[in-house]
Amino acid sequence: YSIPMRYSELPRFYRDGNATVDVAMIQVTPMDKHGNFSYALACSHLADMLDAAKTVIVEVNENLPWVYGLTGCEINIKDVDMVVEGENPPVAQLGAGGAPTEVDTAVANLVVPEIPNGACLQLGIGGMPTVLGKLLARSGLHDLGMHTELCSDAYLDLYEAGVLTNRRCTLHRGQGMLGIVLGSKRLYDWVDDNPGVIAAPLSYVNAPETIAQLDNMVSINSCIAADLYGQVASESSGLRQISGTGGQLDFLTGAAMARGGKAFICMTSTFGQRRCAPFAHPAAFWRRHCHVPARTGVLSGDGAGRGESRRAQHVGARRGARVHRASGFPRAAHCGCRVAEDLAAERQALSAR
């Protein structure tokens, strides 16, 4: 089952007593000389969950990487009731998935030109954000930063290409920030004992007020469907629940608040059925201040009225053109795109009537 909430709210869910925890058992790294165990790959909400638990049991896994972090990423032996030790299986890895499709690459190529040097990146989970990471690694951009809920192999690709430096991050300069690590053993080896990568609870990492402090914050995620009103469904298809609420809405809001920030929701136009619908699926979110790249173009929902959003998608689909409005269609002169000119002409003709 799924409890509706933003991921940044999950730690508070435990703090406020919304969940009773009798026994909590988690895997941790071996203890350091100060008596601390690292939460390793999943700082997430663990500190608050363990604080709420009546009994805390830790299982030591010698294969887990030690990930440095802020308060809430370690637990001391004095706060542990039982320690379990034994044979350690390899740490689970997330496969790279299949080769990127032509459509994935087409959508990713629309997003890359919108990312400036020095941008701080959040890449969501899925094929398209992974493709974007690989394209950015050879894009010629430099001094990119990382502030992300999920750290994947895409960031390692950027680091190895010399693109990811965190040098221009306005928070935690010189260090990449994350809440969870999920990927290959290469990725786990990279974050292990690496002071250039730090973790924090998601009540901090995903908080829109934290994200808003990062200049040129760029959030890139995918979705299931979008409608002509600028609403996006990312967790359900119709009444069928596909996933719980992640950090997409947190990062969308924070990026919109940040100076020079942008948020992208990426999608293919079809996947078995049409994904751009006249009106939203149940449980869709209103995502007015985001850009929605599909195969043939990018639609910016920032400042658009409902009629303008509908006409923009209609004209864009008809012409196969790229639609990008940073300031609203009434200022079509700043858009430099034919679709914006068409819409401005259409509005002028309607006014003349």
mmCIF file of C-alpha atoms in Angstrom:
data_model
loop_
_atom_site.group_PDB
_atom_site.id
_atom_site.type_symbol
_atom_site.label_atom_id
_atom_site.label_comp_id
_atom_site.label_asym_id
_atom_site.label_seq_id
_atom_site.Cartn_x
_atom_site.Cartn_y
_atom_site.Cartn_z
ATOM 1 C CA TYR A 1 0.000 0.000 0.000
ATOM 2 C CA SER A 2 1.038 3.619 -0.379
ATOM 3 C CA ILE A 3 0.706 6.467 2.102
ATOM 4 C CA PRO A 4 0.504 9.747 0.129
ATOM 5 C CA MET A 5 3.251 12.179 1.156
ATOM 6 C CA ARG A 6 6.267 13.979 -0.239
ATOM 7 C CA TYR A 7 9.463 12.046 0.393
ATOM 8 C CA SER A 8 10.888 14.968 2.384
ATOM 9 C CA GLU A 9 8.021 14.496 4.844
ATOM 10 C CA LEU A 10 8.864 10.865 5.659
ATOM 11 C CA PRO A 11 11.312 11.610 8.523
ATOM 12 C CA ARG A 12 8.678 13.830 10.165
ATOM 13 C CA PHE A 13 6.160 11.008 9.724
ATOM 14 C CA TYR A 14 8.141 9.086 12.351
ATOM 15 C CA ARG A 15 8.974 12.122 14.515
ATOM 16 C CA ASP A 16 5.315 13.046 14.865
ATOM 17 C CA GLY A 17 4.327 9.550 15.975
ATOM 18 C CA ASN A 18 2.336 8.640 12.869
ATOM 19 C CA ALA A 19 4.000 5.211 12.823
ATOM 20 C CA THR A 20 4.605 2.948 15.819
ATOM 21 C CA VAL A 21 7.950 1.149 15.561
ATOM 22 C CA ASP A 22 8.471 -1.715 17.991
ATOM 23 C CA VAL A 23 11.628 -3.214 16.447
ATOM 24 C CA ALA A 24 13.831 -1.664 13.744
ATOM 25 C CA MET A 25 16.642 -3.664 12.133
ATOM 26 C CA ILE A 26 18.962 -2.188 9.505
ATOM 27 C CA GLN A 27 22.306 -2.979 7.874
ATOM 28 C CA VAL A 28 25.266 -0.749 8.724
ATOM 29 C CA THR A 29 29.003 -0.552 8.117
ATOM 30 C CA PRO A 30 31.517 -1.876 10.650
ATOM 31 C CA MET A 31 31.935 0.408 13.673
ATOM 32 C CA ASP A 32 34.663 3.070 13.631
ATOM 33 C CA LYS A 33 36.996 3.877 16.519
ATOM 34 C CA HIS A 34 34.453 6.362 17.922
ATOM 35 C CA GLY A 35 31.719 3.752 18.208
ATOM 36 C CA ASN A 36 29.758 4.971 15.178
ATOM 37 C CA PHE A 37 28.115 2.909 12.433
ATOM 38 C CA SER A 38 27.378 4.518 9.042
ATOM 39 C CA TYR A 39 23.977 4.084 7.383
ATOM 40 C CA ALA A 40 26.013 3.683 4.186
ATOM 41 C CA LEU A 41 23.851 3.746 1.048
ATOM 42 C CA ALA A 42 20.562 4.901 2.578
ATOM 43 C CA CYS A 43 20.602 7.842 4.941
ATOM 44 C CA SER A 44 17.043 8.681 3.872
ATOM 45 C CA HIS A 45 14.734 8.629 6.938
ATOM 46 C CA LEU A 46 16.623 6.060 9.025
ATOM 47 C CA ALA A 47 17.683 8.335 11.892
ATOM 48 C CA ASP A 48 14.112 9.385 12.657
ATOM 49 C CA MET A 49 12.786 5.843 12.259
ATOM 50 C CA LEU A 50 15.388 4.497 14.701
ATOM 51 C CA ASP A 51 14.679 7.318 17.167
ATOM 52 C CA ALA A 52 11.051 6.194 17.208
ATOM 53 C CA ALA A 53 11.862 2.484 17.630
ATOM 54 C CA LYS A 54 11.588 0.756 21.010
ATOM 55 C CA THR A 55 14.330 -1.721 20.042
ATOM 56 C CA VAL A 56 17.171 -1.025 17.581
ATOM 57 C CA ILE A 57 19.114 -3.888 15.974
ATOM 58 C CA VAL A 58 21.973 -3.332 13.519
ATOM 59 C CA GLU A 59 23.454 -5.977 11.235
ATOM 60 C CA VAL A 60 27.068 -5.281 10.303
ATOM 61 C CA ASN A 61 27.870 -5.744 6.619
ATOM 62 C CA GLU A 62 31.584 -5.379 5.862
ATOM 63 C CA ASN A 63 30.840 -4.825 2.169
ATOM 64 C CA LEU A 64 28.916 -1.585 2.700
ATOM 65 C CA PRO A 65 30.726 1.672 1.881
ATOM 66 C CA TRP A 66 31.236 4.333 4.528
ATOM 67 C CA VAL A 67 29.480 7.459 3.273
ATOM 68 C CA TYR A 68 30.292 10.710 5.053
ATOM 69 C CA GLY A 69 27.398 12.952 5.963
ATOM 70 C CA LEU A 70 25.645 15.500 8.116
ATOM 71 C CA THR A 71 23.947 14.745 11.417
ATOM 72 C CA GLY A 72 21.564 11.825 10.973
ATOM 73 C CA CYS A 73 23.811 9.614 8.841
ATOM 74 C CA GLU A 74 25.368 7.537 11.618
ATOM 75 C CA ILE A 75 24.293 5.783 14.806
ATOM 76 C CA ASN A 76 26.453 5.311 17.907
ATOM 77 C CA ILE A 77 26.820 2.008 19.711
ATOM 78 C CA LYS A 78 25.215 3.484 22.846
ATOM 79 C CA ASP A 79 21.948 3.891 20.928
ATOM 80 C CA VAL A 80 21.927 0.259 19.707
ATOM 81 C CA ASP A 81 20.249 -2.594 21.595
ATOM 82 C CA MET A 82 21.652 -5.538 19.611
ATOM 83 C CA VAL A 83 24.398 -6.097 17.033
ATOM 84 C CA VAL A 84 24.285 -8.974 14.516
ATOM 85 C CA GLU A 85 27.480 -10.169 12.822
ATOM 86 C CA GLY A 86 28.054 -12.970 10.335
ATOM 87 C CA GLU A 87 28.797 -13.705 6.714
ATOM 88 C CA ASN A 88 28.258 -10.728 4.429
ATOM 89 C CA PRO A 89 26.614 -11.125 1.024
ATOM 90 C CA PRO A 90 27.577 -8.719 -1.768
ATOM 91 C CA VAL A 91 25.700 -5.427 -1.733
ATOM 92 C CA ALA A 92 22.745 -5.396 -4.133
ATOM 93 C CA GLN A 93 23.417 -3.490 -7.344
ATOM 94 C CA LEU A 94 21.095 -1.720 -9.756
ATOM 95 C CA GLY A 95 21.639 -2.804 -13.335
ATOM 96 C CA ALA A 96 22.343 -0.235 -16.006
ATOM 97 C CA GLY A 97 19.206 -1.252 -17.918
ATOM 98 C CA GLY A 98 18.893 -1.609 -21.651
ATOM 99 C CA ALA A 99 20.481 0.578 -24.270
ATOM 100 C CA PRO A 100 18.850 4.011 -24.623
ATOM 101 C CA THR A 101 16.179 4.218 -27.274
ATOM 102 C CA GLU A 102 16.123 6.695 -30.119
ATOM 103 C CA VAL A 103 13.309 8.559 -28.355
ATOM 104 C CA ASP A 104 15.230 8.717 -25.043
ATOM 105 C CA THR A 105 18.168 10.257 -26.860
ATOM 106 C CA ALA A 106 15.934 12.700 -28.779
ATOM 107 C CA VAL A 107 14.331 13.973 -25.558
ATOM 108 C CA ALA A 108 17.672 14.167 -23.753
ATOM 109 C CA ASN A 109 19.133 16.227 -26.609
ATOM 110 C CA LEU A 110 16.392 18.817 -26.064
ATOM 111 C CA VAL A 111 17.273 19.205 -22.386
ATOM 112 C CA VAL A 112 21.078 19.420 -22.585
ATOM 113 C CA PRO A 113 21.164 22.881 -24.276
ATOM 114 C CA GLU A 114 19.083 24.276 -21.403
ATOM 115 C CA ILE A 115 21.735 23.425 -18.791
ATOM 116 C CA PRO A 116 24.353 26.124 -18.109
ATOM 117 C CA ASN A 117 27.905 25.732 -16.874
ATOM 118 C CA GLY A 118 27.966 25.555 -13.084
ATOM 119 C CA ALA A 119 24.456 24.107 -12.836
ATOM 120 C CA CYS A 120 23.622 21.898 -9.853
ATOM 121 C CA LEU A 121 21.888 18.707 -10.995
ATOM 122 C CA GLN A 122 19.214 16.406 -9.650
ATOM 123 C CA LEU A 123 18.699 13.383 -11.881
ATOM 124 C CA GLY A 124 15.749 11.133 -11.132
ATOM 125 C CA ILE A 125 15.525 7.405 -11.629
ATOM 126 C CA GLY A 126 14.810 5.860 -15.032
ATOM 127 C CA GLY A 127 16.270 5.461 -18.489
ATOM 128 C CA MET A 128 15.971 9.057 -19.635
ATOM 129 C CA PRO A 129 17.831 10.715 -16.723
ATOM 130 C CA THR A 130 20.554 8.080 -17.143
ATOM 131 C CA VAL A 131 20.889 8.950 -20.838
ATOM 132 C CA LEU A 132 21.099 12.614 -19.896
ATOM 133 C CA GLY A 133 23.981 11.911 -17.549
ATOM 134 C CA LYS A 134 25.933 10.228 -20.336
ATOM 135 C CA LEU A 135 25.205 13.058 -22.787
ATOM 136 C CA LEU A 136 26.227 15.687 -20.239
ATOM 137 C CA ALA A 137 29.499 13.852 -19.637
ATOM 138 C CA ARG A 138 30.524 14.628 -23.220
ATOM 139 C CA SER A 139 28.624 17.908 -23.653
ATOM 140 C CA GLY A 140 31.515 20.301 -23.053
ATOM 141 C CA LEU A 141 29.859 21.707 -19.917
ATOM 142 C CA HIS A 142 32.018 22.182 -16.849
ATOM 143 C CA ASP A 143 31.815 22.688 -13.085
ATOM 144 C CA LEU A 144 28.480 20.924 -12.636
ATOM 145 C CA GLY A 145 27.294 20.097 -9.140
ATOM 146 C CA MET A 146 25.252 17.347 -7.481
ATOM 147 C CA HIS A 147 22.357 17.803 -5.082
ATOM 148 C CA THR A 148 20.130 14.784 -5.434
ATOM 149 C CA GLU A 149 17.831 12.423 -3.612
ATOM 150 C CA LEU A 150 19.248 9.440 -5.528
ATOM 151 C CA CYS A 151 22.898 9.182 -6.518
ATOM 152 C CA SER A 152 23.236 6.856 -9.525
ATOM 153 C CA ASP A 153 25.995 5.865 -11.931
ATOM 154 C CA ALA A 154 25.154 8.911 -14.059
ATOM 155 C CA TYR A 155 26.991 11.096 -11.533
ATOM 156 C CA LEU A 156 30.022 8.808 -11.605
ATOM 157 C CA ASP A 157 30.098 9.181 -15.404
ATOM 158 C CA LEU A 158 30.095 12.961 -14.956
ATOM 159 C CA TYR A 159 32.832 12.813 -12.336
ATOM 160 C CA GLU A 160 35.091 10.573 -14.419
ATOM 161 C CA ALA A 161 34.644 12.918 -17.384
ATOM 162 C CA GLY A 162 35.829 15.848 -15.237
ATOM 163 C CA VAL A 163 32.439 17.554 -15.557
ATOM 164 C CA LEU A 164 31.240 17.103 -11.957
ATOM 165 C CA THR A 165 33.317 19.282 -9.603
ATOM 166 C CA ASN A 166 30.730 20.886 -7.238
ATOM 167 C CA ARG A 167 33.032 23.900 -7.417
ATOM 168 C CA ARG A 168 30.205 26.389 -7.987
ATOM 169 C CA CYS A 169 27.575 24.955 -5.631
ATOM 170 C CA THR A 170 26.177 27.672 -3.365
ATOM 171 C CA LEU A 171 25.629 25.090 -0.608
ATOM 172 C CA HIS A 172 28.344 22.676 0.579
ATOM 173 C CA ARG A 173 30.774 23.921 -2.053
ATOM 174 C CA GLY A 174 33.141 21.221 -3.247
ATOM 175 C CA GLN A 175 30.897 18.410 -2.038
ATOM 176 C CA GLY A 176 28.087 16.540 -3.772
ATOM 177 C CA MET A 177 24.947 16.055 -1.642
ATOM 178 C CA LEU A 178 22.754 12.928 -1.690
ATOM 179 C CA GLY A 179 20.154 11.023 0.301
ATOM 180 C CA ILE A 180 20.397 7.524 -1.215
ATOM 181 C CA VAL A 181 22.995 5.685 -3.341
ATOM 182 C CA LEU A 182 21.860 3.020 -5.796
ATOM 183 C CA GLY A 183 23.874 1.654 -8.691
ATOM 184 C CA SER A 184 26.921 -0.457 -9.511
ATOM 185 C CA LYS A 185 29.851 -1.602 -7.390
ATOM 186 C CA ARG A 186 31.926 1.067 -9.165
ATOM 187 C CA LEU A 187 29.569 3.666 -7.752
ATOM 188 C CA TYR A 188 29.759 2.188 -4.249
ATOM 189 C CA ASP A 189 33.563 2.224 -4.421
ATOM 190 C CA TRP A 190 33.450 5.895 -5.468
ATOM 191 C CA VAL A 191 31.332 7.087 -2.549
ATOM 192 C CA ASP A 192 33.242 4.949 -0.012
ATOM 193 C CA ASP A 193 35.335 7.085 2.352
ATOM 194 C CA ASN A 194 35.057 10.000 -0.113
ATOM 195 C CA PRO A 195 34.899 13.433 1.566
ATOM 196 C CA GLY A 196 33.758 14.925 -1.757
ATOM 197 C CA VAL A 197 30.398 13.136 -1.420
ATOM 198 C CA ILE A 198 28.174 13.634 1.622
ATOM 199 C CA ALA A 199 24.771 12.310 2.653
ATOM 200 C CA ALA A 200 21.986 13.848 4.718
ATOM 201 C CA PRO A 201 18.451 12.946 5.802
ATOM 202 C CA LEU A 202 15.862 13.613 3.123
ATOM 203 C CA SER A 203 14.151 16.133 5.389
ATOM 204 C CA TYR A 204 17.185 18.288 4.478
ATOM 205 C CA VAL A 205 18.218 17.069 1.009
ATOM 206 C CA ASN A 206 14.695 17.191 -0.438
ATOM 207 C CA ALA A 207 13.420 20.230 1.418
ATOM 208 C CA PRO A 208 12.377 22.858 -1.158
ATOM 209 C CA GLU A 209 13.825 25.589 1.092
ATOM 210 C CA THR A 210 17.212 23.814 0.917
ATOM 211 C CA ILE A 211 17.057 23.287 -2.840
ATOM 212 C CA ALA A 212 16.043 26.921 -3.377
ATOM 213 C CA GLN A 213 19.415 28.071 -2.021
ATOM 214 C CA LEU A 214 21.258 26.433 -4.925
ATOM 215 C CA ASP A 215 21.808 28.829 -7.829
ATOM 216 C CA ASN A 216 21.128 27.318 -11.289
ATOM 217 C CA MET A 217 19.492 24.251 -9.787
ATOM 218 C CA VAL A 218 18.311 21.918 -12.565
ATOM 219 C CA SER A 219 15.889 19.109 -11.704
ATOM 220 C CA ILE A 220 15.350 16.359 -14.305
ATOM 221 C CA ASN A 221 12.725 13.650 -13.810
ATOM 222 C CA SER A 222 10.372 11.490 -15.858
ATOM 223 C CA CYS A 223 6.634 10.880 -15.668
ATOM 224 C CA ILE A 224 3.853 8.549 -16.771
ATOM 225 C CA ALA A 225 1.539 11.086 -18.438
ATOM 226 C CA ALA A 226 0.755 14.785 -18.753
ATOM 227 C CA ASP A 227 -2.348 16.711 -19.762
ATOM 228 C CA LEU A 228 -3.133 19.939 -21.575
ATOM 229 C CA TYR A 229 -3.584 21.819 -18.286
ATOM 230 C CA GLY A 230 0.031 21.305 -17.273
ATOM 231 C CA GLN A 231 -0.731 18.511 -14.806
ATOM 232 C CA VAL A 232 1.566 15.500 -14.541
ATOM 233 C CA ALA A 233 0.950 11.951 -13.319
ATOM 234 C CA SER A 234 4.112 10.338 -11.968
ATOM 235 C CA GLU A 235 2.912 7.734 -9.482
ATOM 236 C CA SER A 236 -0.191 6.146 -10.988
ATOM 237 C CA SER A 237 -1.708 5.174 -14.313
ATOM 238 C CA GLY A 238 -5.402 5.771 -13.982
ATOM 239 C CA LEU A 239 -6.387 4.143 -10.706
ATOM 240 C CA ARG A 240 -3.457 1.718 -10.748
ATOM 241 C CA GLN A 241 -0.752 2.758 -8.275
ATOM 242 C CA ILE A 242 2.727 2.255 -9.727
ATOM 243 C CA SER A 243 4.950 3.818 -7.079
ATOM 244 C CA GLY A 244 4.819 5.874 -3.936
ATOM 245 C CA THR A 245 5.499 9.602 -3.974
ATOM 246 C CA GLY A 246 9.206 10.263 -4.350
ATOM 247 C CA GLY A 247 11.063 13.546 -4.280
ATOM 248 C CA GLN A 248 9.948 14.796 -7.689
ATOM 249 C CA LEU A 249 7.549 17.399 -6.328
ATOM 250 C CA ASP A 250 10.112 18.547 -3.737
ATOM 251 C CA PHE A 251 12.758 19.176 -6.384
ATOM 252 C CA LEU A 252 10.313 20.694 -8.844
ATOM 253 C CA THR A 253 9.253 23.250 -6.236
ATOM 254 C CA GLY A 254 12.779 23.937 -5.002
ATOM 255 C CA ALA A 255 14.229 24.367 -8.496
ATOM 256 C CA ALA A 256 11.442 26.806 -9.372
ATOM 257 C CA MET A 257 12.341 28.853 -6.275
ATOM 258 C CA ALA A 258 16.105 28.837 -6.960
ATOM 259 C CA ARG A 259 17.846 31.686 -8.743
ATOM 260 C CA GLY A 260 18.318 30.524 -12.336
ATOM 261 C CA GLY A 261 16.631 27.207 -11.505
ATOM 262 C CA LYS A 262 14.776 24.980 -13.985
ATOM 263 C CA ALA A 263 12.741 21.795 -13.630
ATOM 264 C CA PHE A 264 12.207 19.291 -16.446
ATOM 265 C CA ILE A 265 9.658 16.471 -16.549
ATOM 266 C CA CYS A 266 10.696 14.160 -19.418
ATOM 267 C CA MET A 267 8.429 11.765 -21.251
ATOM 268 C CA THR A 268 7.801 9.996 -24.531
ATOM 269 C CA SER A 269 4.656 11.014 -26.413
ATOM 270 C CA THR A 270 3.361 7.448 -26.415
ATOM 271 C CA PHE A 271 4.049 4.203 -24.568
ATOM 272 C CA GLY A 272 1.535 1.680 -25.826
ATOM 273 C CA GLN A 273 -1.031 4.449 -25.562
ATOM 274 C CA ARG A 274 -1.082 8.235 -25.741
ATOM 275 C CA ARG A 275 0.672 9.871 -22.783
ATOM 276 C CA CYS A 276 -0.409 13.460 -23.528
ATOM 277 C CA ALA A 277 -4.065 13.448 -22.516
ATOM 278 C CA PRO A 278 -6.719 16.201 -22.691
ATOM 279 C CA PHE A 279 -7.123 16.040 -18.909
ATOM 280 C CA ALA A 280 -5.180 14.466 -16.091
ATOM 281 C CA HIS A 281 -5.214 10.937 -14.795
ATOM 282 C CA PRO A 282 -6.435 10.575 -11.204
ATOM 283 C CA ALA A 283 -3.781 11.518 -8.627
ATOM 284 C CA ALA A 284 -1.951 13.858 -11.020
ATOM 285 C CA PHE A 285 -0.057 16.816 -9.593
ATOM 286 C CA TRP A 286 -0.307 20.402 -10.799
ATOM 287 C CA ARG A 287 3.141 21.197 -12.116
ATOM 288 C CA ARG A 288 2.736 24.615 -13.658
ATOM 289 C CA HIS A 289 6.355 25.751 -13.235
ATOM 290 C CA CYS A 290 8.094 22.968 -15.157
ATOM 291 C CA HIS A 291 9.297 22.212 -18.667
ATOM 292 C CA VAL A 292 7.895 19.076 -20.331
ATOM 293 C CA PRO A 293 10.231 17.759 -23.053
ATOM 294 C CA ALA A 294 8.783 15.144 -25.408
ATOM 295 C CA ARG A 295 10.313 13.834 -28.595
ATOM 296 C CA THR A 296 9.354 16.794 -30.805
ATOM 297 C CA GLY A 297 9.851 19.681 -28.402
ATOM 298 C CA VAL A 298 9.846 21.296 -24.994
ATOM 299 C CA LEU A 299 6.743 22.938 -23.535
ATOM 300 C CA SER A 300 7.253 25.350 -20.656
ATOM 301 C CA GLY A 301 4.250 25.616 -18.349
ATOM 302 C CA ASP A 302 5.600 28.666 -16.530
ATOM 303 C CA GLY A 303 3.104 31.512 -16.713
ATOM 304 C CA ALA A 304 0.796 29.928 -19.284
ATOM 305 C CA GLY A 305 -2.965 30.117 -19.086
ATOM 306 C CA ARG A 306 -4.961 26.954 -19.695
ATOM 307 C CA GLY A 307 -5.922 27.950 -23.218
ATOM 308 C CA GLU A 308 -2.311 28.799 -24.088
ATOM 309 C CA SER A 309 -1.092 25.440 -22.826
ATOM 310 C CA ARG A 310 -3.634 23.604 -24.944
ATOM 311 C CA ARG A 311 -2.913 25.638 -28.082
ATOM 312 C CA ALA A 312 0.854 25.325 -27.574
ATOM 313 C CA GLN A 313 0.713 21.551 -27.460
ATOM 314 C CA HIS A 314 -1.670 21.463 -30.433
ATOM 315 C CA VAL A 315 0.511 23.712 -32.604
ATOM 316 C CA GLY A 316 3.686 21.962 -31.423
ATOM 317 C CA ALA A 317 2.320 18.569 -32.331
ATOM 318 C CA ARG A 318 1.136 19.831 -35.716
ATOM 319 C CA ARG A 319 4.458 21.400 -36.674
ATOM 320 C CA GLY A 320 6.827 19.049 -34.824
ATOM 321 C CA ALA A 321 8.383 22.200 -33.416
ATOM 322 C CA ARG A 322 10.229 23.010 -30.239
ATOM 323 C CA VAL A 323 8.173 25.029 -27.775
ATOM 324 C CA HIS A 324 9.999 26.745 -24.947
ATOM 325 C CA ARG A 325 8.618 29.748 -23.141
ATOM 326 C CA ALA A 326 10.571 30.924 -20.134
ATOM 327 C CA SER A 327 8.373 33.960 -19.498
ATOM 328 C CA GLY A 328 4.943 33.207 -20.919
ATOM 329 C CA PHE A 329 3.547 33.324 -24.445
ATOM 330 C CA PRO A 330 2.465 36.967 -24.188
ATOM 331 C CA ARG A 331 6.186 37.773 -24.499
ATOM 332 C CA ALA A 332 6.584 35.787 -27.676
ATOM 333 C CA ALA A 333 9.335 38.070 -28.962
ATOM 334 C CA HIS A 334 11.691 36.618 -26.353
ATOM 335 C CA CYS A 335 11.015 33.019 -27.338
ATOM 336 C CA GLY A 336 12.656 32.855 -30.725
ATOM 337 C CA CYS A 337 10.427 29.979 -31.776
ATOM 338 C CA ARG A 338 7.857 29.732 -34.551
ATOM 339 C CA VAL A 339 5.209 28.184 -32.343
ATOM 340 C CA ALA A 340 5.273 31.191 -30.013
ATOM 341 C CA GLU A 341 4.859 33.483 -33.039
ATOM 342 C CA ASP A 342 1.891 31.407 -34.240
ATOM 343 C CA LEU A 343 0.235 31.701 -30.848
ATOM 344 C CA ALA A 344 0.841 35.431 -30.648
ATOM 345 C CA ALA A 345 -0.692 35.873 -34.118
ATOM 346 C CA GLU A 346 -3.625 33.722 -33.121
ATOM 347 C CA ARG A 347 -4.266 35.808 -30.020
ATOM 348 C CA GLN A 348 -4.007 39.042 -32.005
ATOM 349 C CA ALA A 349 -6.544 37.741 -34.548
ATOM 350 C CA LEU A 350 -8.940 36.774 -31.772
ATOM 351 C CA SER A 351 -8.610 40.211 -30.184
ATOM 352 C CA ALA A 352 -9.356 41.903 -33.525
ATOM 353 C CA ARG A 353 -12.652 40.042 -33.711
#
